PDB file of C-alpha atoms in Angstrom:
ATOM      1  CA  ALA V   1     102.028  85.355  96.171  1.00 58.00           C
ATOM      2  CA  GLN V   2     100.716  88.823  96.641  1.00 59.00           C
ATOM      3  CA  SER V   3     102.297  90.786  99.441  1.00 84.00           C
ATOM      4  CA  VAL V   4     102.345  94.205 100.942  1.00 91.00           C
ATOM      5  CA  THR V   5     105.351  95.881 102.528  1.00 93.00           C
ATOM      6  CA  GLN V   6     105.157  98.914 104.743  1.00 95.00           C
ATOM      7  CA  LEU V   7     108.549 100.536 105.209  1.00 93.00           C
ATOM      8  CA  GLY V   8     109.038 101.545 108.809  1.00 91.00           C
ATOM      9  CA  SER V   9     107.111  99.998 111.671  1.00 92.00           C
ATOM     10  CA  HIS V  10     107.288 103.285 113.539  1.00 96.00           C
ATOM     11  CA  VAL V  11     107.306 106.826 112.161  1.00 97.00           C
ATOM     12  CA  SER V  12     107.597 109.932 114.288  1.00 97.00           C
ATOM     13  CA  VAL V  13     106.956 113.486 113.039  1.00 97.00           C
ATOM     14  CA  SER V  14     106.458 116.890 114.605  1.00 97.00           C
ATOM     15  CA  GLU V  15     103.062 118.522 114.698  1.00 97.00           C
ATOM     16  CA  GLY V  16     102.610 120.513 111.497  1.00 97.00           C
ATOM     17  CA  ALA V  17     105.199 118.495 109.576  1.00 98.00           C
ATOM     18  CA  LEU V  18     104.635 116.350 106.511  1.00 98.00           C
ATOM     19  CA  VAL V  19     103.457 112.805 107.098  1.00 98.00           C
ATOM     20  CA  LEU V  20     104.724 110.149 104.672  1.00 98.00           C
ATOM     21  CA  LEU V  21     103.918 106.476 105.216  1.00 98.00           C
ATOM     22  CA  ARG V  22     105.294 104.102 102.632  1.00 97.00           C
ATOM     23  CA  CYS V  23     103.597 101.085 101.075  1.00 96.00           C
ATOM     24  CA  ASN V  24     104.780  98.819  98.283  1.00 95.00           C
ATOM     25  CA  TYR V  25     103.005  95.815  96.864  1.00 92.00           C
ATOM     26  CA  SER V  26     104.006  92.887  94.727  1.00 89.00           C
ATOM     27  CA  SER V  27     101.647  91.982  91.924  1.00 80.00           C
ATOM     28  CA  SER V  28     101.892  91.568  88.179  1.00 75.00           C
ATOM     29  CA  VAL V  29      98.505  93.214  87.714  1.00 76.00           C
ATOM     30  CA  PRO V  30      97.270  96.443  89.279  1.00 75.00           C
ATOM     31  CA  PRO V  31      95.543  95.603  92.544  1.00 85.00           C
ATOM     32  CA  TYR V  32      92.893  97.380  94.508  1.00 90.00           C
ATOM     33  CA  LEU V  33      94.695  99.370  97.220  1.00 93.00           C
ATOM     34  CA  PHE V  34      93.527 100.563 100.632  1.00 95.00           C
ATOM     35  CA  TRP V  35      94.765 102.515 103.612  1.00 97.00           C
ATOM     36  CA  TYR V  36      93.142 101.946 106.996  1.00 97.00           C
ATOM     37  CA  VAL V  37      93.703 103.672 110.341  1.00 97.00           C
ATOM     38  CA  GLN V  38      93.383 102.052 113.757  1.00 95.00           C
ATOM     39  CA  TYR V  39      93.133 103.880 117.068  1.00 93.00           C
ATOM     40  CA  PRO V  40      93.970 101.976 120.269  1.00 87.00           C
ATOM     41  CA  ASN V  41      91.604  99.142 121.122  1.00 83.00           C
ATOM     42  CA  GLN V  42      89.390  99.874 118.141  1.00 88.00           C
ATOM     43  CA  GLY V  43      88.630  98.374 114.769  1.00 90.00           C
ATOM     44  CA  LEU V  44      89.966  99.643 111.461  1.00 94.00           C
ATOM     45  CA  GLN V  45      88.546 102.651 109.649  1.00 95.00           C
ATOM     46  CA  LEU V  46      88.983 103.204 105.921  1.00 96.00           C
ATOM     47  CA  LEU V  47      91.043 106.279 105.067  1.00 97.00           C
ATOM     48  CA  LEU V  48      91.013 105.931 101.291  1.00 96.00           C
ATOM     49  CA  LYS V  49      91.171 103.418  98.476  1.00 94.00           C
ATOM     50  CA  TYR V  50      92.214 103.106  94.854  1.00 93.00           C
ATOM     51  CA  THR V  51      90.334 100.878  92.439  1.00 89.00           C
ATOM     52  CA  THR V  52      90.450 102.523  89.001  1.00 85.00           C
ATOM     53  CA  GLY V  53      90.681 105.983  87.492  1.00 86.00           C
ATOM     54  CA  ALA V  54      92.628 108.888  88.932  1.00 88.00           C
ATOM     55  CA  THR V  55      95.822 107.712  90.571  1.00 91.00           C
ATOM     56  CA  LEU V  56      95.826 110.440  93.233  1.00 96.00           C
ATOM     57  CA  VAL V  57      93.216 109.540  95.792  1.00 96.00           C
ATOM     58  CA  LYS V  58      91.967 111.859  98.521  1.00 96.00           C
ATOM     59  CA  GLY V  59      90.651 110.460 101.756  1.00 96.00           C
ATOM     60  CA  ILE V  60      89.351 111.528 105.115  1.00 95.00           C
ATOM     61  CA  ASN V  61      91.187 113.711 107.647  1.00 94.00           C
ATOM     62  CA  GLY V  62      93.305 115.395 104.948  1.00 96.00           C
ATOM     63  CA  PHE V  63      95.148 112.263 103.854  1.00 97.00           C
ATOM     64  CA  GLU V  64      95.887 111.344 100.276  1.00 97.00           C
ATOM     65  CA  ALA V  65      97.763 108.616  98.429  1.00 97.00           C
ATOM     66  CA  GLU V  66      99.107 108.173  94.937  1.00 96.00           C
ATOM     67  CA  PHE V  67      99.108 104.907  93.025  1.00 94.00           C
ATOM     68  CA  LYS V  68     102.347 104.592  91.058  1.00 94.00           C
ATOM     69  CA  LYS V  69     102.262 101.505  88.905  1.00 90.00           C
ATOM     70  CA  SER V  70     105.880 101.819  87.764  1.00 91.00           C
ATOM     71  CA  GLU V  71     107.050 101.846  91.379  1.00 93.00           C
ATOM     72  CA  THR V  72     104.379  99.411  92.673  1.00 93.00           C
ATOM     73  CA  SER V  73     103.742 101.918  95.442  1.00 95.00           C
ATOM     74  CA  PHE V  74     100.809 103.524  97.231  1.00 96.00           C
ATOM     75  CA  HIS V  75     102.356 105.909  99.753  1.00 98.00           C
ATOM     76  CA  LEU V  76     100.133 107.822 102.168  1.00 98.00           C
ATOM     77  CA  THR V  77     100.739 111.520 102.799  1.00 98.00           C
ATOM     78  CA  LYS V  78      99.333 114.428 104.752  1.00 98.00           C
ATOM     79  CA  PRO V  79     100.817 117.928 104.396  1.00 97.00           C
ATOM     80  CA  SER V  80     100.535 118.921 108.048  1.00 97.00           C
ATOM     81  CA  ALA V  81     100.375 116.461 110.931  1.00 97.00           C
ATOM     82  CA  HIS V  82      97.933 116.931 113.779  1.00 96.00           C
ATOM     83  CA  MET V  83      98.138 115.370 117.216  1.00 96.00           C
ATOM     84  CA  SER V  84      94.925 113.460 116.480  1.00 95.00           C
ATOM     85  CA  ASP V  85      96.706 111.628 113.627  1.00 97.00           C
ATOM     86  CA  ALA V  86      98.617 109.488 116.113  1.00 97.00           C
ATOM     87  CA  ALA V  87      97.479 105.941 115.378  1.00 96.00           C
ATOM     88  CA  GLU V  88      98.473 102.787 113.531  1.00 96.00           C
ATOM     89  CA  TYR V  89      98.114 102.775 109.761  1.00 97.00           C
ATOM     90  CA  PHE V  90      97.696  99.730 107.564  1.00 96.00           C
ATOM     91  CA  CYS V  91      98.133  99.396 103.836  1.00 96.00           C
ATOM     92  CA  ALA V  92      96.182  96.551 102.223  1.00 94.00           C
ATOM     93  CA  VAL V  93      95.626  95.100  98.764  1.00 91.00           C
ATOM     94  CA  ILE V  94      93.149  92.943  96.896  1.00 86.00           C
ATOM     95  CA  ILE V  95      94.553  91.381  93.793  1.00 73.00           C
ATOM     96  CA  GLN V  96      91.887  91.562  91.098  1.00 67.00           C
ATOM     97  CA  GLY V  97      89.905  88.327  91.080  1.00 68.00           C
ATOM     98  CA  ALA V  98      91.065  87.328  94.554  1.00 71.00           C
ATOM     99  CA  GLN V  99      88.670  87.072  97.441  1.00 74.00           C
ATOM    100  CA  LYS V 100      90.657  88.410 100.348  1.00 81.00           C
ATOM    101  CA  LEU V 101      92.310  91.541 101.620  1.00 87.00           C
ATOM    102  CA  VAL V 102      95.999  91.221 102.458  1.00 89.00           C
ATOM    103  CA  PHE V 103      97.510  93.623 104.984  1.00 91.00           C
ATOM    104  CA  GLY V 104     100.931  95.074 105.520  1.00 92.00           C
ATOM    105  CA  GLN V 105     102.554  94.911 108.948  1.00 92.00           C
ATOM    106  CA  GLY V 106     101.341  98.355 109.946  1.00 94.00           C
ATOM    107  CA  THR V 107     103.108 101.623 110.773  1.00 96.00           C
ATOM    108  CA  ARG V 108     102.653 103.316 114.106  1.00 96.00           C
ATOM    109  CA  LEU V 109     102.601 107.087 113.679  1.00 97.00           C
ATOM    110  CA  THR V 110     103.638 109.254 116.604  1.00 97.00           C
ATOM    111  CA  ILE V 111     103.171 113.028 116.569  1.00 97.00           C
ATOM    112  CA  ASN V 112     105.546 115.150 118.648  1.00 95.00           C
ATOM    113  CA  PRO V 113     104.272 118.477 120.019  1.00 93.00           C
TER     114      PRO V 113
ATOM    115  CA  ASP J   1      72.738 102.301 113.057  1.00 61.00           C
ATOM    116  CA  GLY J   2      74.249 100.082 110.393  1.00 70.00           C
ATOM    117  CA  GLY J   3      77.428  98.317 111.229  1.00 94.00           C
ATOM    118  CA  ILE J   4      79.247  95.312 112.591  1.00 96.00           C
ATOM    119  CA  THR J   5      78.817  94.261 116.207  1.00 96.00           C
ATOM    120  CA  GLN J   6      81.345  92.058 117.940  1.00 97.00           C
ATOM    121  CA  SER J   7      80.850  90.591 121.387  1.00 96.00           C
ATOM    122  CA  PRO J   8      82.169  90.304 123.951  1.00 95.00           C
ATOM    123  CA  LYS J   9      84.740  93.077 123.889  1.00 94.00           C
ATOM    124  CA  TYR J  10      86.906  91.280 126.467  1.00 95.00           C
ATOM    125  CA  LEU J  11      86.978  87.549 127.104  1.00 93.00           C
ATOM    126  CA  PHE J  12      89.106  85.416 129.366  1.00 92.00           C
ATOM    127  CA  ARG J  13      89.556  81.723 128.703  1.00 89.00           C
ATOM    128  CA  LYS J  14      91.113  78.971 130.721  1.00 89.00           C
ATOM    129  CA  GLU J  15      93.477  76.681 128.929  1.00 86.00           C
ATOM    130  CA  GLY J  16      91.647  73.725 127.405  1.00 87.00           C
ATOM    131  CA  GLN J  17      88.376  75.562 126.913  1.00 90.00           C
ATOM    132  CA  ASN J  18      86.650  76.483 123.682  1.00 93.00           C
ATOM    133  CA  VAL J  19      85.258  79.993 123.358  1.00 95.00           C
ATOM    134  CA  THR J  20      83.034  81.585 120.748  1.00 96.00           C
ATOM    135  CA  LEU J  21      83.265  85.177 119.549  1.00 97.00           C
ATOM    136  CA  SER J  22      80.129  86.662 118.093  1.00 98.00           C
ATOM    137  CA  CYS J  23      79.941  88.818 114.957  1.00 98.00           C
ATOM    138  CA  GLU J  24      76.725  90.285 113.591  1.00 98.00           C
ATOM    139  CA  GLN J  25      76.301  92.714 110.695  1.00 97.00           C
ATOM    140  CA  ASN J  26      73.256  94.599 109.435  1.00 96.00           C
ATOM    141  CA  LEU J  27      74.878  95.945 106.279  1.00 95.00           C
ATOM    142  CA  ASN J  28      73.356  93.233 104.073  1.00 94.00           C
ATOM    143  CA  HIS J  29      76.855  92.163 103.059  1.00 94.00           C
ATOM    144  CA  ASP J  30      77.409  88.770 101.492  1.00 93.00           C
ATOM    145  CA  ALA J  31      81.039  88.377 102.576  1.00 93.00           C
ATOM    146  CA  MET J  32      82.336  88.160 106.126  1.00 95.00           C
ATOM    147  CA  TYR J  33      85.859  87.706 107.531  1.00 95.00           C
ATOM    148  CA  TRP J  34      87.751  87.005 110.719  1.00 97.00           C
ATOM    149  CA  TYR J  35      91.216  88.447 111.281  1.00 96.00           C
ATOM    150  CA  ARG J  36      93.645  88.005 114.127  1.00 96.00           C
ATOM    151  CA  GLN J  37      95.898  90.873 115.182  1.00 95.00           C
ATOM    152  CA  ASP J  38      99.130  90.470 117.119  1.00 91.00           C
ATOM    153  CA  PRO J  39     101.572  93.298 117.863  1.00 79.00           C
ATOM    154  CA  GLY J  40     104.042  93.788 115.041  1.00 70.00           C
ATOM    155  CA  GLN J  41     102.397  91.224 112.786  1.00 75.00           C
ATOM    156  CA  GLY J  42      99.591  93.150 111.193  1.00 85.00           C
ATOM    157  CA  LEU J  43      96.317  91.386 110.527  1.00 92.00           C
ATOM    158  CA  ARG J  44      96.173  87.760 109.498  1.00 93.00           C
ATOM    159  CA  LEU J  45      93.137  86.136 107.916  1.00 93.00           C
ATOM    160  CA  ILE J  46      91.623  83.218 109.825  1.00 96.00           C
ATOM    161  CA  TYR J  47      88.471  82.357 107.855  1.00 96.00           C
ATOM    162  CA  TYR J  48      86.231  84.041 105.328  1.00 94.00           C
ATOM    163  CA  SER J  49      82.802  83.411 103.874  1.00 94.00           C
ATOM    164  CA  GLN J  50      81.496  84.729 100.581  1.00 91.00           C
ATOM    165  CA  ILE J  51      77.985  83.362 100.981  1.00 92.00           C
ATOM    166  CA  VAL J  52      75.722  81.664 103.507  1.00 94.00           C
ATOM    167  CA  ASN J  53      76.584  78.031 104.272  1.00 95.00           C
ATOM    168  CA  ASP J  54      80.025  78.344 102.687  1.00 94.00           C
ATOM    169  CA  PHE J  55      83.381  79.402 104.101  1.00 95.00           C
ATOM    170  CA  GLN J  56      87.085  79.020 103.345  1.00 94.00           C
ATOM    171  CA  LYS J  57      90.217  78.783 105.426  1.00 95.00           C
ATOM    172  CA  GLY J  58      92.475  81.765 105.525  1.00 93.00           C
ATOM    173  CA  ASP J  59      96.168  81.839 106.317  1.00 91.00           C
ATOM    174  CA  ILE J  60      95.977  80.758 109.974  1.00 94.00           C
ATOM    175  CA  ALA J  61      92.847  78.585 110.307  1.00 96.00           C
ATOM    176  CA  GLU J  62      94.354  75.862 112.522  1.00 96.00           C
ATOM    177  CA  GLY J  63      92.672  75.769 115.922  1.00 95.00           C
ATOM    178  CA  TYR J  64      89.680  77.821 114.819  1.00 97.00           C
ATOM    179  CA  SER J  65      86.236  76.992 113.446  1.00 97.00           C
ATOM    180  CA  VAL J  66      83.385  79.045 112.007  1.00 98.00           C
ATOM    181  CA  SER J  67      79.830  78.687 110.778  1.00 97.00           C
ATOM    182  CA  ARG J  68      77.698  80.788 108.438  1.00 97.00           C
ATOM    183  CA  GLU J  69      74.101  79.724 108.916  1.00 97.00           C
ATOM    184  CA  LYS J  70      72.701  83.223 108.470  1.00 96.00           C
ATOM    185  CA  LYS J  71      73.799  86.062 106.229  1.00 97.00           C
ATOM    186  CA  GLU J  72      74.187  88.479 109.119  1.00 97.00           C
ATOM    187  CA  SER J  73      76.111  86.208 111.494  1.00 98.00           C
ATOM    188  CA  PHE J  74      79.615  84.694 111.381  1.00 98.00           C
ATOM    189  CA  PRO J  75      80.699  83.360 114.811  1.00 98.00           C
ATOM    190  CA  LEU J  76      84.278  82.267 115.431  1.00 98.00           C
ATOM    191  CA  THR J  77      85.130  79.460 117.846  1.00 97.00           C
ATOM    192  CA  VAL J  78      88.635  79.383 119.272  1.00 95.00           C
ATOM    193  CA  THR J  79      89.248  75.776 120.188  1.00 93.00           C
ATOM    194  CA  SER J  80      91.605  74.257 122.716  1.00 88.00           C
ATOM    195  CA  ALA J  81      93.765  73.195 119.774  1.00 86.00           C
ATOM    196  CA  GLN J  82      94.808  76.789 119.188  1.00 87.00           C
ATOM    197  CA  LYS J  83      98.212  76.952 120.865  1.00 86.00           C
ATOM    198  CA  ASN J  84      98.474  80.679 121.390  1.00 89.00           C
ATOM    199  CA  PRO J  85      95.011  82.222 121.272  1.00 92.00           C
ATOM    200  CA  THR J  86      95.690  85.413 123.199  1.00 94.00           C
ATOM    201  CA  ALA J  87      95.126  88.173 120.626  1.00 95.00           C
ATOM    202  CA  PHE J  88      92.814  90.864 119.313  1.00 95.00           C
ATOM    203  CA  TYR J  89      90.190  89.449 116.935  1.00 97.00           C
ATOM    204  CA  LEU J  90      88.523  91.535 114.254  1.00 96.00           C
ATOM    205  CA  CYS J  91      85.421  90.665 112.285  1.00 97.00           C
ATOM    206  CA  ALA J  92      84.741  92.354 108.962  1.00 96.00           C
ATOM    207  CA  SER J  93      82.256  92.319 106.120  1.00 95.00           C
ATOM    208  CA  SER J  94      81.890  93.550 102.556  1.00 93.00           C
ATOM    209  CA  SER J  95      79.793  93.264  99.463  1.00 89.00           C
ATOM    210  CA  ARG J  96      81.450  91.494  96.531  1.00 77.00           C
ATOM    211  CA  ILE J  97      85.161  91.850  97.241  1.00 71.00           C
ATOM    212  CA  THR J  98      86.324  90.990  93.742  1.00 70.00           C
ATOM    213  CA  ALA J  99      84.994  94.386  92.637  1.00 74.00           C
ATOM    214  CA  GLY J 100      87.241  96.207  95.075  1.00 78.00           C
ATOM    215  CA  ASN J 101      84.465  97.026  97.512  1.00 85.00           C
ATOM    216  CA  THR J 102      85.451  98.302 100.925  1.00 89.00           C
ATOM    217  CA  ILE J 103      85.778  95.897 103.821  1.00 91.00           C
ATOM    218  CA  TYR J 104      84.251  97.273 107.013  1.00 94.00           C
ATOM    219  CA  PHE J 105      85.451  96.256 110.456  1.00 95.00           C
ATOM    220  CA  GLY J 106      83.898  95.733 113.842  1.00 96.00           C
ATOM    221  CA  GLU J 107      85.399  97.130 117.049  1.00 95.00           C
ATOM    222  CA  GLY J 108      87.237  93.921 117.883  1.00 95.00           C
ATOM    223  CA  SER J 109      87.344  91.427 120.732  1.00 96.00           C
ATOM    224  CA  TRP J 110      90.232  90.830 123.101  1.00 94.00           C
ATOM    225  CA  LEU J 111      90.793  87.208 124.059  1.00 94.00           C
ATOM    226  CA  THR J 112      93.145  86.387 126.907  1.00 93.00           C
ATOM    227  CA  VAL J 113      94.069  82.901 128.042  1.00 89.00           C
ATOM    228  CA  VAL J 114      94.566  82.647 131.794  1.00 85.00           C
TER     229      VAL J 114
END
């Protein structure tokens, strides 16, 4: 069965530091990959997604992610953290041909001043 | 504005009662979804519908029911058979998901059993 693993349920970085949130998936075929962000008591907002083409994907708010097929990974990065980045982040996948989006457990990002 | 509207935002239910959460979208999307969110467990799929008058069970459908009589509406009923219904419920929609189209989410509804 397809699955998504986010390493680290809680990540804490200093303001201005690099943000790295890890996501690995299990699938024998390249999936469609997504990162969503959720602020408290709100729905999910799409940050970026990979379907085909260039493996480095740029999203909103300065985030980017790179699809690495050999590592079955889709890690999310941002060069310099801002206080407004504090939120919960979800990695999700759709296996090609499937009809549902499967989520990882989420990573709560805290930014220290 | 185009989007997904969930109501109510907060709902309290007595044990033994059924409650219905509303979800309406004006994005002209064919597919709609209901997810449940619990702390530390991510989002789990309850039901989804790819087309009007058709829907499928997700991973945690027991104790829930849905209908899809109109393209824009996908209400979720939490029945008394759901043992632990207190959670945050998210409705979502998309155009054809098999093409990797984005799933868009509503603002969510909090259900608390009292």
